[in-house]
Amino acid sequence: MIFDQQNMYMDNSLTSNVIANVGGGDAADPLFLVITAQTALTGSGTITAALETSDSENFSAKTVVATYTLAASKKGILVAAKLPYGMKAFSRLTVTGASGGKLTAGLTETVPNWPG
């Protein structure tokens, strides 16, 4: 699995970058969204990652196209899913419920088929 730096939401952090979807819209064969934990997440309650998309880079109006529950106290691949349809010009990943830990998240063409 290879991440392109321009297709990464997070690189060993819990703060998302905004990814520009050049031209906007959906691909015929969408990329995979992969979220991995190098350091296990901690938090109280459910930890979630919401994939948000918007026509503006400042996300003044946004749409949540998918929400993923992230396992606490686990390292490795937490999410490996094809991007859902409904993507606009910009996207970001917002993690809620986590008080600690570090994630790497991004878009990639392939995902390893072995356990994380």
XYZ file of C-alpha atoms in Angstrom:
116
model
C 0.000 0.000 0.000
C 1.443 3.338 -1.072
C 0.173 6.762 -0.038
C 0.763 9.806 -2.227
C 1.435 12.834 0.025
C -1.202 14.855 -1.861
C -3.826 12.202 -1.070
C -3.282 12.063 2.696
C -5.754 13.331 5.264
C -3.539 12.607 8.269
C 0.105 11.714 8.698
C 0.678 10.464 12.236
C -1.813 12.932 13.765
C -5.501 13.467 14.526
C -5.836 16.655 12.438
C -7.043 16.368 8.842
C -5.653 18.014 5.754
C -8.083 19.013 3.009
C -7.703 17.058 -0.219
C -8.598 18.722 -3.513
C -10.594 16.513 -5.874
C -9.421 18.012 -9.169
C -12.509 18.497 -11.301
C -14.796 17.276 -8.499
C -17.191 14.365 -8.823
C -16.824 10.625 -8.558
C -14.362 8.268 -10.219
C -15.535 5.247 -12.210
C -13.316 3.096 -9.964
C -12.967 4.967 -6.635
C -9.807 4.864 -4.547
C -9.700 3.215 -1.125
C -9.874 5.271 2.051
C -7.432 3.674 4.480
C -7.112 4.665 8.132
C -4.284 3.112 10.133
C -3.235 3.576 13.745
C 0.480 3.561 14.546
C -0.410 4.390 18.149
C -3.658 2.965 19.488
C -6.469 5.474 19.934
C -7.779 6.371 23.356
C -10.975 8.156 24.240
C -14.236 7.934 26.055
C -17.233 6.573 24.203
C -17.318 5.840 20.493
C -14.497 7.110 18.290
C -15.626 7.972 14.778
C -14.158 9.306 11.558
C -16.476 11.265 9.287
C -15.597 11.722 5.620
C -16.802 15.203 4.705
C -16.977 16.788 1.262
C -17.666 20.320 0.068
C -17.640 22.535 -2.996
C -15.564 25.111 -1.085
C -12.155 24.619 0.521
C -13.281 26.318 3.753
C -16.165 23.810 4.162
C -18.731 26.576 4.721
C -21.316 24.051 3.491
C -20.387 20.387 3.906
C -21.877 16.952 3.390
C -20.900 13.861 5.380
C -20.717 11.018 2.840
C -19.570 8.276 5.242
C -18.929 7.654 8.935
C -16.623 4.949 10.280
C -16.324 3.630 13.842
C -12.663 3.327 14.881
C -11.549 0.692 17.347
C -9.806 2.012 20.451
C -6.739 0.213 21.796
C -5.966 -1.339 18.384
C -3.048 -0.700 16.046
C -2.871 -1.408 12.320
C -5.511 -0.950 9.634
C -8.766 0.312 11.180
C -10.636 1.163 7.949
C -10.175 0.039 4.351
C -13.162 1.028 2.225
C -13.811 2.310 -1.283
C -14.702 6.004 -1.387
C -18.462 6.411 -1.462
C -20.159 8.230 -4.307
C -21.098 11.856 -3.737
C -17.623 13.412 -3.600
C -17.343 17.112 -4.405
C -14.336 19.358 -5.065
C -12.795 19.038 -1.561
C -12.775 16.410 1.195
C -11.489 15.994 4.732
C -11.676 13.466 7.543
C -12.920 14.573 10.972
C -12.190 12.328 13.978
C -14.332 12.729 17.096
C -14.169 11.015 20.470
C -10.401 10.420 20.434
C -8.330 11.979 23.194
C -5.055 10.344 22.218
C -3.324 8.225 19.625
C -2.108 8.904 16.105
C -3.552 8.052 12.717
C -2.346 7.924 9.167
C -5.221 8.221 6.712
C -5.333 8.692 2.997
C -6.452 7.516 -0.399
C -4.707 4.684 -2.207
C -5.286 2.320 -5.137
C -4.634 -0.901 -3.227
C -4.949 -2.217 0.314
C -3.040 -5.192 1.754
C -5.250 -8.242 2.149
C -3.653 -9.424 5.370
C -4.835 -8.533 8.900
C -3.671 -5.130 10.198
